[in-house]
Tab-separated table of C-alpha atoms in Angstrom:
chain	number	residue	atom	x	y	z
A	13	MET	CA	24.850	37.776	14.953
A	14	ARG	CA	22.379	35.979	12.323
A	15	THR	CA	23.391	33.362	9.110
A	16	TYR	CA	20.852	33.918	6.108
A	17	GLU	CA	20.287	32.248	3.271
A	18	VAL	CA	19.615	34.808	0.257
A	19	LEU	CA	18.585	32.176	-2.821
A	20	PHE	CA	17.259	34.036	-5.632
A	21	ILE	CA	16.313	32.972	-9.295
A	22	LEU	CA	17.051	35.002	-12.546
A	23	SER	CA	15.268	34.290	-15.738
A	24	PRO	CA	17.072	32.249	-17.819
A	25	GLN	CA	16.713	35.299	-20.079
A	26	VAL	CA	19.079	37.391	-18.629
A	27	PRO	CA	22.428	37.513	-20.873
A	28	GLU	CA	25.126	36.449	-18.141
A	29	GLU	CA	26.861	39.658	-18.189
A	30	GLU	CA	23.983	41.048	-16.960
A	31	ALA	CA	23.710	38.097	-14.314
A	32	THR	CA	27.181	38.282	-13.114
A	33	THR	CA	26.401	42.665	-12.640
A	34	LEU	CA	23.331	41.445	-10.697
A	35	THR	CA	25.309	39.237	-8.433
A	36	THR	CA	27.286	42.208	-7.452
A	37	GLU	CA	25.070	44.889	-7.385
A	38	PHE	CA	23.117	42.271	-4.206
A	39	LYS	CA	26.345	41.876	-2.629
A	40	ARG	CA	27.060	45.396	-2.946
A	41	VAL	CA	23.986	46.183	-0.896
A	42	ALA	CA	24.084	43.469	1.722
A	43	GLU	CA	27.552	45.078	1.929
A	44	SER	CA	26.288	48.661	3.033
A	45	LEU	CA	23.795	47.054	5.263
A	46	GLY	CA	26.616	45.730	7.666
A	47	ALA	CA	26.789	42.193	6.062
A	48	THR	CA	29.782	39.717	6.031
A	49	LEU	CA	29.655	37.137	3.214
A	50	LYS	CA	30.640	33.711	4.419
A	51	ASN	CA	29.853	31.418	1.156
A	52	GLU	CA	28.906	31.762	-2.356
A	53	GLU	CA	27.434	29.083	-4.476
A	54	ALA	CA	26.408	29.962	-8.424
A	55	TRP	CA	24.233	26.875	-9.366
A	56	GLY	CA	23.901	28.017	-13.193
A	57	ARG	CA	20.759	27.286	-14.972
A	58	ARG	CA	18.489	24.636	-13.602
A	59	ARG	CA	15.154	22.993	-14.917
A	60	LEU	CA	12.474	24.508	-12.648
A	61	ALA	CA	10.081	22.168	-10.967
A	62	TYR	CA	6.898	24.385	-12.083
A	63	PRO	CA	6.774	27.629	-14.231
A	64	ILE	CA	7.479	30.686	-13.016
A	65	ASN	CA	6.058	34.114	-15.294
A	66	LYS	CA	5.689	31.337	-18.353
A	67	SER	CA	9.839	30.061	-17.803
A	68	ASN	CA	10.713	26.381	-17.081
A	69	GLU	CA	14.633	27.685	-16.385
A	70	GLY	CA	16.356	29.612	-14.032
A	71	ILE	CA	19.838	31.006	-13.117
A	72	TYR	CA	19.949	29.997	-9.263
A	73	HIS	CA	22.226	31.762	-7.529
A	74	LEU	CA	23.031	31.242	-2.732
A	75	LEU	CA	24.679	33.780	-1.203
A	76	VAL	CA	25.279	32.918	2.829
A	77	TYR	CA	25.609	35.899	5.052
A	78	GLU	CA	25.977	37.146	8.483
A	79	THR	CA	24.973	39.794	10.008
A	80	THR	CA	23.875	41.389	13.205
A	81	GLY	CA	21.209	43.744	10.881
A	82	GLY	CA	18.603	42.624	8.784
A	83	LEU	CA	18.675	42.200	5.156
A	84	SER	CA	15.252	43.599	3.956
A	85	GLU	CA	16.692	46.480	1.881
A	86	LEU	CA	18.337	43.513	-0.157
A	87	ASP	CA	14.664	42.074	0.559
A	88	ARG	CA	13.011	45.209	-0.984
A	89	ARG	CA	15.776	45.658	-3.828
A	90	MET	CA	15.171	41.941	-5.365
A	91	LYS	CA	11.120	42.302	-5.088
A	92	ASN	CA	11.255	45.244	-7.277
A	93	SER	CA	13.927	43.669	-9.906
A	94	ASP	CA	11.748	42.626	-13.053
A	95	ARG	CA	15.089	39.706	-14.112
A	96	VAL	CA	14.847	38.207	-10.121
A	97	LEU	CA	11.701	35.713	-10.757
A	98	ARG	CA	11.920	34.035	-7.645
A	99	HIS	CA	13.718	34.910	-3.941
A	100	MET	CA	14.032	33.711	-0.970
A	101	ILE	CA	15.707	35.258	2.859
A	102	VAL	CA	15.816	32.882	5.040
A	103	ARG	CA	17.504	32.610	8.636
A	104	VAL	CA	18.962	29.076	9.644
A	105	ASP	CA	21.549	29.955	12.385
A	106	GLU	CA	18.913	28.804	15.038
A	107	ASP	CA	18.216	25.733	13.075
A	108	ILE	CA	21.708	25.248	12.881
A	109	LYS	CA	22.852	25.466	16.677
A	110	ARG	CA	19.719	23.819	17.425
A	111	ALA	CA	20.604	20.570	15.181
A	112	ASP	CA	24.403	20.876	16.702
A	113	LYS	CA	22.717	20.586	20.614
A	114	LEU	CA	20.864	17.664	19.375
A	115	ALA	CA	23.810	16.194	17.236
A	116	LYS	CA	25.684	16.321	20.578
A	117	LYS	CA	23.176	15.010	22.686
A	118	ASN	CA	22.530	11.985	20.359
A	119	PRO	CA	25.835	9.800	20.276
A	120	LYS	CA	23.718	8.229	24.118
A	121	LYS	CA	20.725	6.965	21.645
A	122	GLU	CA	23.584	4.569	19.723
A	123	ARG	CA	24.305	2.698	22.765
A	124	VAL	CA	19.874	2.297	23.453
A	125	ARG	CA	19.870	0.736	19.352
A	126	PRO	CA	21.636	-2.216	19.367
A	127	ALA	CA	18.982	-3.793	21.051
A	128	ALA	CA	16.168	-3.112	18.214
A	129	PRO	CA	17.382	-4.621	15.198
A	130	GLN	CA	16.354	-7.634	17.061
A	131	ALA	CA	12.789	-6.833	16.525
A	132	TYR	CA	13.588	-7.232	12.449
A	133	PRO	CA	14.368	-10.549	11.769
A	134	PRO	CA	11.626	-12.620	12.638
A	135	ALA	CA	9.354	-12.416	9.775
A	136	VAL	CA	5.520	-12.826	10.173
A	137	PRO	CA	4.664	-15.030	13.500
A	138	ALA	CA	6.830	-12.142	15.193
A	139	GLU	CA	4.654	-9.702	13.991
A	140	GLU	CA	1.847	-10.380	14.108
A	141	VAL	CA	1.962	-10.264	17.737
A	142	MET	CA	3.856	-6.944	17.473
A	143	PRO	CA	1.063	-4.990	16.275
A	144	ALA	CA	-1.021	-5.097	18.856
A	145	GLY	CA	0.851	-2.890	20.258
A	146	SER	CA	2.430	-0.973	17.652
A	147	GLU	CA	-1.186	-0.075	16.892
A	148	ASP	CA	-2.260	1.519	19.662
A	149	ALA	CA	1.601	3.509	19.934
A	150	GLN	CA	0.346	4.881	16.663
A	151	ALA	CA	-3.734	6.414	17.316
B	6	MET	CA	-10.479	1.400	16.131
B	7	ALA	CA	-9.024	-1.178	13.947
B	8	THR	CA	-11.486	-0.267	11.111
B	9	MET	CA	-10.074	3.063	11.361
B	10	THR	CA	-6.534	2.291	10.908
B	11	GLY	CA	-7.704	-0.467	7.638
B	12	GLY	CA	-9.629	2.814	6.240
B	13	SER	CA	-5.901	4.688	6.663
B	14	LYS	CA	-4.485	2.055	5.131
B	15	ARG	CA	-5.796	2.211	1.658
B	16	PRO	CA	-3.789	5.332	0.593
B	17	GLU	CA	-0.994	3.704	1.472
B	18	GLY	CA	-1.737	0.423	-1.495
B	19	ARG	CA	-2.369	3.171	-3.464
B	20	GLY	CA	1.276	4.892	-3.562
B	21	GLY	CA	3.880	2.778	-2.228
B	22	ASP	CA	3.107	-0.298	-1.587
B	23	ARG	CA	0.709	-1.999	-4.317
B	24	PRO	CA	2.996	-4.804	-5.405
B	25	GLN	CA	2.885	-6.036	-1.840
B	26	GLY	CA	-1.077	-4.641	-0.604
B	27	GLY	CA	-2.254	-6.036	-3.717
B	28	PRO	CA	-2.994	-9.423	-4.905
B	29	GLY	CA	-2.418	-11.254	-1.236
B	30	GLY	CA	-6.598	-9.328	-0.358
B	31	GLY	CA	-7.489	-11.904	2.492
B	32	PRO	CA	-9.793	-10.734	5.453
B	33	GLY	CA	-9.201	-7.201	6.078
B	34	GLY	CA	-8.101	-7.718	9.542
B	35	LYS	CA	-5.099	-10.659	8.065
B	36	LYS	CA	-3.764	-8.448	5.318
B	37	LYS	CA	-3.085	-5.821	8.070
B	38	PHE	CA	-0.554	-7.479	9.081
B	39	PHE	CA	1.396	-8.539	6.463
B	40	TYR	CA	3.868	-5.364	5.381
B	41	ARG	CA	3.849	-4.014	8.600
B	42	ARG	CA	7.529	-3.502	9.257
B	43	LYS	CA	9.080	-1.664	12.483
B	44	ARG	CA	9.944	1.523	10.608
B	45	VAL	CA	12.397	4.408	12.142
B	46	CYS	CA	13.117	8.294	12.033
B	47	LYS	CA	15.902	7.736	8.629
B	48	PHE	CA	17.168	11.167	10.293
B	49	CYS	CA	17.270	10.165	13.737
B	50	VAL	CA	19.218	6.654	12.509
B	51	GLU	CA	21.462	8.517	9.967
B	52	LYS	CA	21.907	11.730	13.025
B	53	LEU	CA	20.929	13.848	10.091
B	54	GLU	CA	19.730	16.825	12.564
B	55	TYR	CA	19.746	19.553	10.245
B	56	ILE	CA	17.306	19.277	7.592
B	57	ASP	CA	18.330	20.795	4.591
B	58	TYR	CA	15.681	22.614	1.781
B	59	LYS	CA	18.780	22.483	-0.864
B	60	ASP	CA	19.562	18.830	-0.695
B	61	VAL	CA	16.883	17.998	-3.024
B	62	LYS	CA	18.063	14.960	-3.242
B	63	MET	CA	17.412	13.746	-0.195
B	64	LEU	CA	13.702	15.525	0.227
B	65	GLN	CA	12.751	13.783	-3.015
B	66	GLN	CA	12.657	10.732	-1.189
B	67	PHE	CA	9.796	11.822	0.649
B	68	ILE	CA	7.624	13.073	-2.031
B	69	PRO	CA	5.376	10.590	-3.886
B	70	GLU	CA	4.782	10.913	-7.259
B	71	ARG	CA	1.579	12.952	-6.762
B	72	GLY	CA	4.250	16.176	-5.277
B	73	LYS	CA	2.477	15.721	-1.689
B	74	ILE	CA	4.646	15.460	1.343
B	75	LEU	CA	4.439	11.398	2.679
B	76	PRO	CA	3.293	11.296	5.470
B	77	ARG	CA	4.721	9.981	9.156
B	78	ARG	CA	2.550	6.799	9.351
B	79	ILE	CA	3.657	5.175	5.743
B	80	SER	CA	7.879	6.652	6.507
B	81	GLY	CA	7.749	6.403	9.907
B	82	THR	CA	10.024	9.988	10.433
B	83	CYS	CA	9.221	10.881	14.212
B	84	ALA	CA	7.486	13.906	14.821
B	85	LEU	CA	10.864	16.840	14.903
B	86	HIS	CA	12.278	15.474	12.119
B	87	GLN	CA	8.442	15.331	10.182
B	88	ARG	CA	8.111	19.145	11.311
B	89	LYS	CA	11.860	20.375	10.299
B	90	LEU	CA	11.351	17.977	6.871
B	91	GLN	CA	7.866	19.725	6.499
B	92	ASN	CA	9.625	22.855	6.798
B	93	ALA	CA	12.462	22.270	4.473
B	94	ILE	CA	9.979	20.671	1.797
B	95	LYS	CA	7.976	24.047	1.328
B	96	ARG	CA	10.621	25.858	1.654
B	97	ALA	CA	12.183	23.737	-1.372
B	98	ARG	CA	8.715	24.171	-3.589
B	99	ILE	CA	8.946	28.056	-2.674
B	100	ALA	CA	12.753	28.014	-4.130
B	101	ALA	CA	10.898	25.976	-7.092
B	102	LEU	CA	13.337	23.100	-6.483
B	103	LEU	CA	10.156	20.613	-5.779
B	104	PRO	CA	6.811	20.711	-7.325
B	105	PHE	CA	3.527	21.831	-5.352
B	106	ALA	CA	1.917	19.416	-7.308
B	107	THR	CA	2.234	17.260	-10.026
B	108	ASP	CA	-0.361	15.087	-12.477
């Protein structure tokens, strides 16, 4: 089972009704590919960090899917639609799994940490000794 | 090696640490020690293992004015998390959540 995040940005000229029909259309395509919708977020109108196709705004929409197959048909549809300014399909299950694993490991580190804060308080004199070692570590 | 770190220090001065580093001046060697703090990886401390590209506010802490990715030597992020951060920032850029460059 793979988890995909599908983020797409619709052109700001698209009227609201068309935006909803487009998203339902995309959802229908994904469902026909055997994907199940896990989460949906409509961010609405957002300023873009840089203009895309000369527009400074976009209608953001995020869909999270779980599937055993791919979403290439959805990808193709979004690519071909001129209403979609930008879309991105990202596989996240592996990263999240890895993160969970690390999160389980991490509590051990916390026990070691209380020793470290002692390194901060001595303001200047102690620090002049430290960099010699830390510099080597950097290089 | 000392001169090497001295050279690499300069961009840092231009970026965030200007108020501290600027007027003091003095011999290069001494100045170097001035604003050296023990830096720790933010993600290791807060145990944020998954770096989400959608979390713009968090990512912005690692984006200086110019829109570049803050180097590890300044932010103190560990190698593993810097790599994940880098990927997250690049994804956020594609999604137009963060700029590729600003001037």
